[in-house]
Amino acid sequence: MIIYVTDRDGTEHELEAVEGWRVMEIIREHGLPVKAECGGCCLCATCHVYVDPAWVDRLPPMRDEENVQLDEAVGLEDNSRLSCQLIMSEELDGLRVTLAPGTEV
Amino acid sequence: MELETPEAGQKFETDVIIVGAGPVGLFAVFELGLLDMKAHLVDILDRPGGQCTELYPEKPIYDIPAWPVITGQDLTNRLLEQITPFAPTFHLGQMAEQLEKLEDGRWRLTTDRGTVLEAPVVVIAAGGGSFVPKRPVLTNLEAYEGRSVFYAVQRMDQFRDKTVLIAGGGDSALDWALNLSPIARRVVLVHRRDDFRAAPDSVAKMRALVDAGEMDLHIGALKELRGADGQLSSVLFQAKGEDPLEISCDAMLAFYGLTMKLGPVADWGLNVDQNLIPVDTEKFETSTPRIFAIGDINWYPGKLKLILSGFHEAALMAQQAFRYVYPDKRLRFQYTTSSSDLQEKLGVADGS
C-alpha cells in the first residue's frame, strides 16, 4: 500500500503505508514535517490535509469530532480532513493528500 | 493549591528558573525541592498544566504510572498538590523572552512583561514551545496584525463604537462577541458552520442577539482582507455556493485556537535541531552548561515524548542542578520513604 503526500514546499512523496495506521502517523514515520501536536487525539487540527478531489468521496465520512476540530484548522477548504482521523486500509491504497498550512513543524 | 503569582515586572533571585509549567516543569519543582532548591516557573499560558490543560484537559491519559486513567486536568491538579510543600512561584501569562549570562555565571531571564529572574540554573521544560494563536490564511495578514487584526482583547475600550468582525466558533469567539456587543457599534460573528462548540449558554445568548437584530452572524469562510496601511475597511466573505459578500468592519478578532511555536528559546544560543534541544542522557543538560532541557522539548537517542520520560529526566536533572546551586555541599541520595529529612521538607515529618 502506498499514499502520496505533497509537503508544504510542494514536493510530492510516495510513502509506503501500513494498514491500520493513521495517515498522520505514516507521514510522520517517513520523516516528513507534520506538526500533529496533540499526537492523534483529534484535538489540535495541526495534521490538516487537503484530499485530492478524486479521493474526497472515497474516504470514510467525517465523525462529528473531526468536523468540530476542523473549526480550529486554518486555510480550510471543502476537501479538508484531519490526517489523524484517516485510518489506512486497502480502500485508501493510492490516496493523495497535501499538507495544509498550520502543519509546519 | 493557592498559586503564588506575583505581579509582573518585578525582579527575583532564585535557585532554578523553569521555563514551562506543564507536567514535567511541575514535577521538576518536586525533584528540585527535595534537594533544597527553590524554583520559579514561567509560562505563557495563564494557568499551569501546559498541553495537559490547554489541549486535552478532559482527555483520559492511560500511561501515567500508578494511574490507570487520569485526565490532563487531574494530572495537573495532582502535581500541584504534590509540589505544594515547595511553594514554587509562578509567572503566568508571560513569555520567557530573553536569556543572558551574568558575569558571576548565573542566568538572567526576562519575560515579555518585564519580569526579571536570576538563578544559577535554567531548566527548559517548554514542551512544543509557547502556545500562540493560530493565524488564519489570508493574504497580507501581517500588514493588519496588531493594528486592526487581533487574537486577543487587551482593552475592550479599543473596540468602542467600532464594527468588529469576530471569527471562530469556540468559547473565546462567543465570549468576546457577547462582551463586546454592548460597546461595539456592531459585532459580526463569522463561523464555518452553523453549529458552535462554545458553552451552550453563550450560544443561546448569541442566537438571541442575532434574532433580535443586534448582532450579525454569517456562516461561511473569510476570503480576503481589504483596507490600507494596516487598517481594515472590509472583509470578503463567502457562504457555500453563494457569491462573495463584502462585510464592512474596523477590526477583526480571530479565534482559531492555539498552537505551539518554539519562540524565543531558539535565540538563546543553544543547539537547536528541528525545534528540539539535544541533551545528554545522564544529566539532561544542553550543550550550554547550567541550562537543562527536559520533557518534549529535548532530544537524545531513543527519546520518547511521554510524560513519564519527562518525570525521569526531571529527577536526573535535579542531581546536577544541585551541584551548580550548592557547589560546596555533598549530595546525599535519599528515599522519601525512609528519610526523615525529606519527610520534613514534605511536611509529613511524623509519618502522617
Coordinates of C-alpha atoms in Angstrom, one line a residue:
Chain A
M1 CA 0.0 0.0 0.0
I2 CA 1.2 3.5 -0.8
I3 CA 0.0 7.0 -0.3
Y4 CA 1.2 10.2 -2.0
V5 CA 1.8 13.2 0.2
T6 CA 2.7 16.7 -1.0
D7 CA 4.6 18.6 1.6
R8 CA 4.4 22.3 2.3
D9 CA 7.1 23.0 -0.2
G10 CA 5.1 21.4 -3.0
T11 CA 7.1 18.2 -3.3
E12 CA 5.2 15.0 -3.7
H13 CA 6.4 12.0 -1.8
E14 CA 5.4 8.4 -2.4
L15 CA 5.1 6.8 1.1
E16 CA 4.7 3.1 2.0
A17 CA 1.6 2.8 4.1
V18 CA 0.7 0.4 6.8
E19 CA -2.8 -1.0 7.3
G20 CA -4.4 0.3 10.4
W21 CA -2.1 3.3 10.8
R22 CA -3.3 6.8 10.8
V23 CA -2.3 8.7 7.7
M24 CA -0.7 11.3 10.0
E25 CA 1.4 8.6 11.6
I26 CA 2.6 7.4 8.2
I27 CA 3.6 10.9 7.2
R28 CA 5.4 11.4 10.5
E29 CA 7.1 7.9 10.3
H30 CA 8.6 8.8 7.0
G31 CA 10.1 12.0 8.5
L32 CA 8.0 14.5 6.6
P33 CA 7.4 17.5 8.7
V34 CA 3.9 17.5 10.2
K35 CA 3.2 19.2 13.5
A36 CA 0.4 16.9 14.8
E37 CA 0.9 18.4 18.2
C38 CA -1.8 16.5 20.0
G39 CA -0.4 13.2 18.8
G40 CA -3.5 12.0 17.1
C41 CA -6.3 12.8 19.6
C42 CA -8.3 14.9 17.2
L43 CA -7.6 17.9 19.4
C44 CA -5.4 20.3 17.5
A45 CA -6.0 20.4 13.8
T46 CA -2.3 20.6 13.1
C47 CA -2.3 17.5 10.9
H48 CA -4.7 19.1 8.5
V49 CA -4.5 17.9 4.9
Y50 CA -6.3 18.7 1.6
V51 CA -7.5 15.5 0.0
D52 CA -7.1 15.1 -3.8
P53 CA -10.6 15.8 -5.3
A54 CA -10.6 12.3 -6.9
W55 CA -10.4 10.9 -3.4
V56 CA -12.7 13.0 -1.4
D57 CA -15.8 10.8 -1.9
R58 CA -13.8 7.6 -1.4
L59 CA -12.9 8.4 2.2
P60 CA -15.0 7.3 5.2
P61 CA -17.2 10.2 6.2
M62 CA -16.1 12.5 9.0
R63 CA -17.1 11.8 12.5
D64 CA -18.5 14.8 14.5
E65 CA -15.3 15.0 16.5
E66 CA -13.3 15.7 13.3
N67 CA -15.7 18.2 12.0
V68 CA -15.7 20.1 15.3
Q69 CA -11.9 20.1 15.4
L70 CA -11.8 21.5 11.8
D71 CA -13.1 24.7 13.4
E72 CA -9.5 25.3 14.5
A73 CA -7.9 24.5 11.2
V74 CA -6.6 27.4 9.2
G75 CA -6.9 27.6 5.4
L76 CA -9.9 25.4 5.5
E77 CA -11.3 24.1 2.2
D78 CA -14.1 21.8 1.1
N79 CA -11.6 18.9 0.8
S80 CA -10.0 19.5 4.3
R81 CA -9.6 16.5 6.6
L82 CA -7.5 15.7 9.6
S83 CA -5.0 13.1 8.7
C84 CA -5.0 11.6 12.2
Q85 CA -8.6 10.6 11.6
L86 CA -7.9 8.8 8.3
I87 CA -7.1 5.2 9.0
M88 CA -5.1 3.3 6.4
S89 CA -6.9 0.4 4.7
E90 CA -6.9 -1.3 1.3
E91 CA -9.6 1.1 0.1
L92 CA -7.2 4.0 0.7
D93 CA -4.3 2.5 -1.3
G94 CA -3.0 5.2 -3.6
L95 CA -4.6 8.1 -1.6
R96 CA -3.3 11.5 -2.4
V97 CA -3.2 14.3 0.1
T98 CA -1.4 17.7 0.5
L99 CA -0.3 19.1 3.9
A100 CA -2.2 22.2 4.7
P101 CA -0.9 25.5 6.2
G102 CA -0.5 25.3 10.0
T103 CA 1.1 21.8 9.9
E104 CA 4.6 23.1 9.6
V105 CA 6.8 21.9 12.4
Chain B
M1 CA -3.4 24.9 45.8
E2 CA -3.3 28.6 46.1
L3 CA -0.6 29.6 43.5
E4 CA 2.0 32.2 44.3
T5 CA 1.7 34.5 41.3
P6 CA 3.4 37.9 41.9
E7 CA 2.6 40.8 39.8
A8 CA 4.6 41.0 36.5
G9 CA 7.6 43.4 36.2
Q10 CA 9.4 42.6 39.4
K11 CA 12.9 41.1 39.9
F12 CA 13.5 37.8 41.7
E13 CA 16.6 35.7 42.6
T14 CA 16.1 32.0 43.0
D15 CA 17.9 28.7 42.6
V16 CA 16.3 27.4 39.4
I17 CA 14.2 29.1 36.7
I18 CA 11.9 26.6 35.0
V19 CA 10.6 27.7 31.6
G20 CA 7.2 25.9 31.1
A21 CA 4.7 24.9 33.8
G22 CA 3.4 21.7 32.1
P23 CA 3.5 18.4 33.9
V24 CA 7.3 18.0 33.5
G25 CA 8.0 21.5 34.7
L26 CA 5.8 21.0 37.7
F27 CA 7.4 17.7 38.6
A28 CA 10.8 19.3 38.3
V29 CA 9.8 21.6 41.2
F30 CA 9.3 18.4 43.3
E31 CA 12.7 16.9 42.5
L32 CA 14.5 20.2 42.9
G33 CA 12.6 20.8 46.2
L34 CA 13.7 17.5 47.7
L35 CA 17.2 18.7 47.1
D36 CA 16.5 22.1 48.8
M37 CA 16.3 24.1 45.6
K38 CA 13.7 26.8 45.1
A39 CA 12.1 27.3 41.7
H40 CA 10.3 30.0 39.8
L41 CA 8.2 28.9 36.8
V42 CA 7.4 31.0 33.7
D43 CA 4.6 30.0 31.3
I44 CA 2.8 31.9 28.5
L45 CA -0.5 30.3 29.5
D46 CA -2.4 31.9 32.3
R47 CA -2.6 28.6 34.3
P48 CA -0.3 25.7 34.9
G49 CA -0.6 22.4 33.1
G50 CA 0.7 23.2 29.6
Q51 CA -0.7 20.9 26.9
C52 CA -2.5 18.8 29.5
T53 CA -4.8 21.7 30.5
E54 CA -4.7 23.6 27.2
L55 CA -5.2 20.9 24.6
Y56 CA -6.8 18.0 26.5
P57 CA -8.0 18.8 30.0
E58 CA -10.8 16.2 29.8
K59 CA -9.0 13.6 27.7
P60 CA -8.1 10.5 29.7
I61 CA -4.4 9.5 29.8
Y62 CA -3.6 5.9 30.4
D63 CA 0.2 5.7 30.6
I64 CA 0.9 7.6 33.8
P65 CA 2.5 5.0 36.2
A66 CA 0.1 4.0 39.0
W67 CA -2.8 6.0 37.4
P68 CA -4.8 3.5 35.3
V69 CA -6.6 6.5 33.9
I70 CA -6.3 10.2 34.7
T71 CA -7.3 13.3 32.8
G72 CA -4.9 16.1 31.8
Q73 CA -6.6 18.4 34.3
D74 CA -6.5 15.9 37.1
L75 CA -2.9 15.1 36.5
T76 CA -2.1 18.8 36.7
N77 CA -4.1 19.2 39.9
R78 CA -2.3 16.2 41.5
L79 CA 1.1 17.6 40.5
L80 CA 0.2 21.0 42.0
E81 CA -0.8 19.2 45.2
Q82 CA 2.4 17.2 45.2
I83 CA 4.6 20.3 44.9
T84 CA 2.7 22.4 47.4
P85 CA 5.4 21.9 50.1
F86 CA 8.0 23.5 47.9
A87 CA 5.9 26.7 47.3
P88 CA 7.1 27.5 43.8
T89 CA 6.5 30.9 42.3
F90 CA 4.5 31.1 39.1
H91 CA 4.9 33.8 36.5
L92 CA 1.9 33.0 34.3
G93 CA 0.7 34.7 31.1
Q94 CA 4.3 35.6 30.3
M95 CA 6.6 34.6 27.6
A96 CA 10.2 33.8 28.6
E97 CA 11.8 36.1 26.1
Q98 CA 15.5 36.8 26.8
L99 CA 18.2 34.8 28.4
E100 CA 21.6 36.3 29.2
K101 CA 24.6 35.2 31.1
L102 CA 25.6 37.3 34.1
E103 CA 29.3 37.9 34.9
D104 CA 29.0 35.7 38.0
G105 CA 28.0 32.8 35.9
R106 CA 24.3 32.9 36.7
W107 CA 21.5 33.5 34.2
R108 CA 19.1 36.3 33.9
L109 CA 15.8 35.6 32.2
T110 CA 13.5 38.4 31.2
T111 CA 9.8 37.9 30.2
D112 CA 7.8 39.9 27.7
R113 CA 6.1 41.6 30.7
G114 CA 9.3 42.8 32.2
T115 CA 9.7 40.2 35.0
V116 CA 13.4 39.5 35.7
L117 CA 14.5 36.2 37.2
E118 CA 18.1 35.4 38.1
A119 CA 19.4 32.0 39.0
P120 CA 22.4 29.7 38.6
V121 CA 20.4 27.1 36.7
V122 CA 17.8 27.3 34.0
V123 CA 15.5 24.3 33.1
I124 CA 13.7 24.4 29.8
A125 CA 10.6 22.3 30.1
A126 CA 8.7 24.1 27.3
G127 CA 7.2 21.1 25.5
G128 CA 6.5 22.1 21.9
G129 CA 7.2 25.7 22.7
S130 CA 4.9 28.6 23.6
F131 CA 1.3 28.4 22.9
V132 CA 0.5 31.2 20.4
P133 CA -2.8 32.0 18.5
K134 CA -3.3 30.3 15.2
R135 CA -3.2 32.7 12.3
P136 CA -5.8 32.5 9.5
V137 CA -4.5 32.0 6.0
L138 CA -5.3 35.4 4.4
T139 CA -3.1 37.4 2.0
N140 CA -1.4 40.4 3.6
L141 CA -2.5 39.4 7.1
E142 CA 0.8 40.6 8.6
A143 CA 0.1 44.1 7.5
Y144 CA -3.0 44.2 9.6
E145 CA -1.9 42.2 12.6
G146 CA -1.6 44.3 15.8
R147 CA -3.3 47.2 14.1
S148 CA -6.7 46.0 13.2
V149 CA -6.5 42.3 13.3
F150 CA -6.1 40.8 16.8
Y151 CA -6.0 37.4 18.5
A152 CA -6.9 38.6 22.0
V153 CA -8.6 41.6 23.6
Q154 CA -6.2 43.7 25.7
R155 CA -8.5 46.6 26.3
M156 CA -12.2 46.3 25.5
D157 CA -12.4 50.1 25.0
Q158 CA -10.3 49.8 21.9
F159 CA -13.4 48.4 20.2
R160 CA -15.9 51.0 21.4
D161 CA -18.2 52.2 18.6
K162 CA -16.3 50.0 16.1
T163 CA -17.7 47.4 13.8
V164 CA -15.9 44.2 15.0
L165 CA -15.7 41.0 13.0
I166 CA -15.2 38.0 15.2
A167 CA -14.1 34.8 13.6
G168 CA -14.5 31.4 15.2
G169 CA -17.0 29.2 17.0
G170 CA -15.4 28.3 20.3
D171 CA -15.7 29.9 23.8
S172 CA -13.2 32.7 23.1
A173 CA -15.1 33.8 20.0
L174 CA -18.5 33.7 21.6
D175 CA -17.4 35.2 24.9
W176 CA -15.9 38.2 23.1
A177 CA -18.8 38.5 20.8
L178 CA -21.1 38.8 23.8
N179 CA -18.8 41.0 25.8
L180 CA -18.1 43.4 23.0
S181 CA -21.7 43.6 21.8
P182 CA -22.8 46.3 24.2
I183 CA -19.9 48.6 23.5
A184 CA -19.1 48.0 19.8
R185 CA -21.1 49.7 17.1
R186 CA -21.8 46.2 15.7
V187 CA -20.5 42.7 16.2
V188 CA -20.3 40.5 13.2
L189 CA -19.7 36.8 14.0
V190 CA -18.3 34.6 11.2
H191 CA -18.1 30.8 11.6
R192 CA -17.6 28.0 9.1
R193 CA -20.7 26.0 10.2
D194 CA -24.0 26.8 11.9
D195 CA -23.0 24.9 15.0
F196 CA -20.9 26.1 17.8
R197 CA -18.8 24.2 20.3
A198 CA -18.8 27.1 22.8
A199 CA -20.7 26.7 26.1
P200 CA -24.5 26.2 25.3
D201 CA -25.4 29.2 27.4
S202 CA -23.2 31.5 25.3
V203 CA -24.5 30.1 22.1
A204 CA -28.1 30.7 23.3
K205 CA -27.3 34.3 24.2
M206 CA -25.6 34.9 20.9
R207 CA -28.6 33.4 19.0
A208 CA -30.9 35.7 20.9
L209 CA -28.9 38.8 20.0
V210 CA -28.8 37.7 16.3
D211 CA -32.6 37.0 16.3
A212 CA -33.1 40.5 17.9
G213 CA -31.1 42.0 15.1
E214 CA -28.4 43.2 17.5
M215 CA -25.6 41.0 16.1
D216 CA -24.8 39.6 12.7
L217 CA -24.0 36.0 12.1
H218 CA -22.5 34.7 8.8
I219 CA -21.8 31.1 8.1
G220 CA -19.0 30.6 5.6
A221 CA -15.4 31.4 5.0
L222 CA -13.2 34.5 5.1
K223 CA -11.6 35.1 1.7
E224 CA -9.8 38.4 1.8
L225 CA -8.9 41.3 3.9
R226 CA -9.4 44.8 2.5
G227 CA -8.1 48.1 3.7
A228 CA -5.0 50.3 3.7
D229 CA -1.9 50.9 5.9
G230 CA -2.9 48.1 8.3
Q231 CA -6.4 49.5 8.8
L232 CA -9.2 47.1 7.8
S233 CA -12.1 48.5 5.9
S234 CA -13.9 45.3 5.0
V235 CA -13.5 41.6 4.8
L236 CA -14.6 39.5 1.8
F237 CA -16.7 36.6 3.0
Q238 CA -18.2 33.7 1.1
A239 CA -21.0 31.4 2.1
K240 CA -21.0 27.9 0.5
G241 CA -22.4 28.1 -3.1
E242 CA -23.1 31.8 -2.9
D243 CA -21.5 34.9 -4.3
P244 CA -18.8 36.6 -2.1
L245 CA -20.1 39.3 0.3
E246 CA -18.1 42.3 1.4
I247 CA -18.5 42.9 5.1
S248 CA -17.5 46.3 6.3
C249 CA -15.6 46.3 9.6
D250 CA -13.0 48.3 11.5
A251 CA -11.3 45.4 13.3
M252 CA -11.2 41.6 13.2
L253 CA -10.7 39.3 16.1
A254 CA -9.7 35.7 15.1
F255 CA -10.1 32.8 17.4
Y256 CA -8.9 29.6 15.8
G257 CA -7.3 28.2 19.0
L258 CA -3.7 28.0 19.9
T259 CA -0.7 26.2 18.5
M260 CA 2.9 25.7 19.8
K261 CA 5.9 27.6 18.4
L262 CA 9.4 27.3 19.8
G263 CA 9.6 31.0 20.0
P264 CA 12.4 33.0 21.7
V265 CA 14.1 29.8 23.0
A266 CA 15.5 29.4 19.5
D267 CA 17.5 32.6 20.0
W268 CA 19.2 31.7 23.3
G269 CA 22.3 30.4 21.7
L270 CA 21.5 26.7 22.4
N271 CA 21.9 23.9 20.0
V272 CA 18.5 23.5 18.4
D273 CA 17.8 20.8 15.9
Q274 CA 14.4 20.6 14.3
N275 CA 12.9 22.6 17.1
L276 CA 14.3 20.2 19.7
I277 CA 17.2 20.8 22.1
P278 CA 19.8 18.0 22.2
V279 CA 20.8 16.9 25.7
D280 CA 22.9 14.2 27.3
T281 CA 21.2 11.3 29.0
E282 CA 23.0 11.5 32.3
K283 CA 22.0 15.0 33.4
F284 CA 19.7 16.2 30.6
E285 CA 21.9 19.2 30.2
T286 CA 22.2 21.1 27.0
S287 CA 25.4 22.0 25.2
T288 CA 25.4 25.1 27.4
P289 CA 26.4 24.3 31.0
R290 CA 23.8 25.1 33.6
I291 CA 20.9 25.0 31.1
F292 CA 18.9 21.8 31.1
A293 CA 16.1 20.7 28.8
I294 CA 13.6 18.1 29.9
G295 CA 10.3 16.8 28.5
D296 CA 9.0 17.0 25.0
I297 CA 11.4 19.8 24.0
N298 CA 14.6 17.8 24.4
W299 CA 16.1 15.1 22.1
Y300 CA 18.5 12.3 22.7
P301 CA 18.9 8.9 21.1
G302 CA 15.8 6.8 21.9
K303 CA 13.8 9.8 23.1
L304 CA 10.1 9.2 23.6
K305 CA 7.8 12.1 24.0
L306 CA 6.0 10.7 27.0
I307 CA 5.1 12.5 30.3
L308 CA 6.8 9.7 32.2
S309 CA 10.0 10.2 30.4
G310 CA 9.9 13.8 31.4
F311 CA 9.5 12.9 35.0
H312 CA 12.6 10.7 34.9
E313 CA 14.5 13.4 33.2
A314 CA 13.5 15.9 35.9
A315 CA 14.9 13.6 38.6
L316 CA 18.3 13.3 37.0
M317 CA 18.5 16.9 36.1
A318 CA 18.0 17.9 39.7
Q319 CA 21.1 15.9 40.7
Q320 CA 23.3 18.0 38.5
A321 CA 21.4 21.2 39.3
F322 CA 22.3 20.6 42.9
R323 CA 26.0 20.7 42.1
Y324 CA 25.6 24.1 40.5
V325 CA 23.4 25.6 43.1
Y326 CA 25.4 24.2 46.1
P327 CA 28.9 23.7 44.8
D328 CA 30.3 23.1 48.3
K329 CA 27.7 20.6 49.5
R330 CA 27.7 16.9 49.2
L331 CA 24.7 15.4 47.5
R332 CA 23.2 12.7 49.7
F333 CA 20.8 10.3 47.9
Q334 CA 17.8 9.6 50.0
Y335 CA 14.4 8.0 49.7
T336 CA 11.1 9.7 50.7
T337 CA 10.0 6.5 52.4
S338 CA 12.9 6.4 54.8
S339 CA 14.4 9.9 55.1
S340 CA 13.1 12.0 58.0
D341 CA 14.9 14.9 56.4
L342 CA 12.9 14.5 53.2
Q343 CA 9.7 13.9 55.1
E344 CA 10.3 17.1 57.0
K345 CA 10.6 19.0 53.7
L346 CA 7.4 17.4 52.5
G347 CA 5.6 18.4 55.7
V348 CA 5.0 14.8 56.7
A349 CA 7.7 14.5 59.4
D350 CA 5.5 12.5 61.8
G351 CA 5.0 9.9 59.1
S352 CA 1.5 11.3 58.7

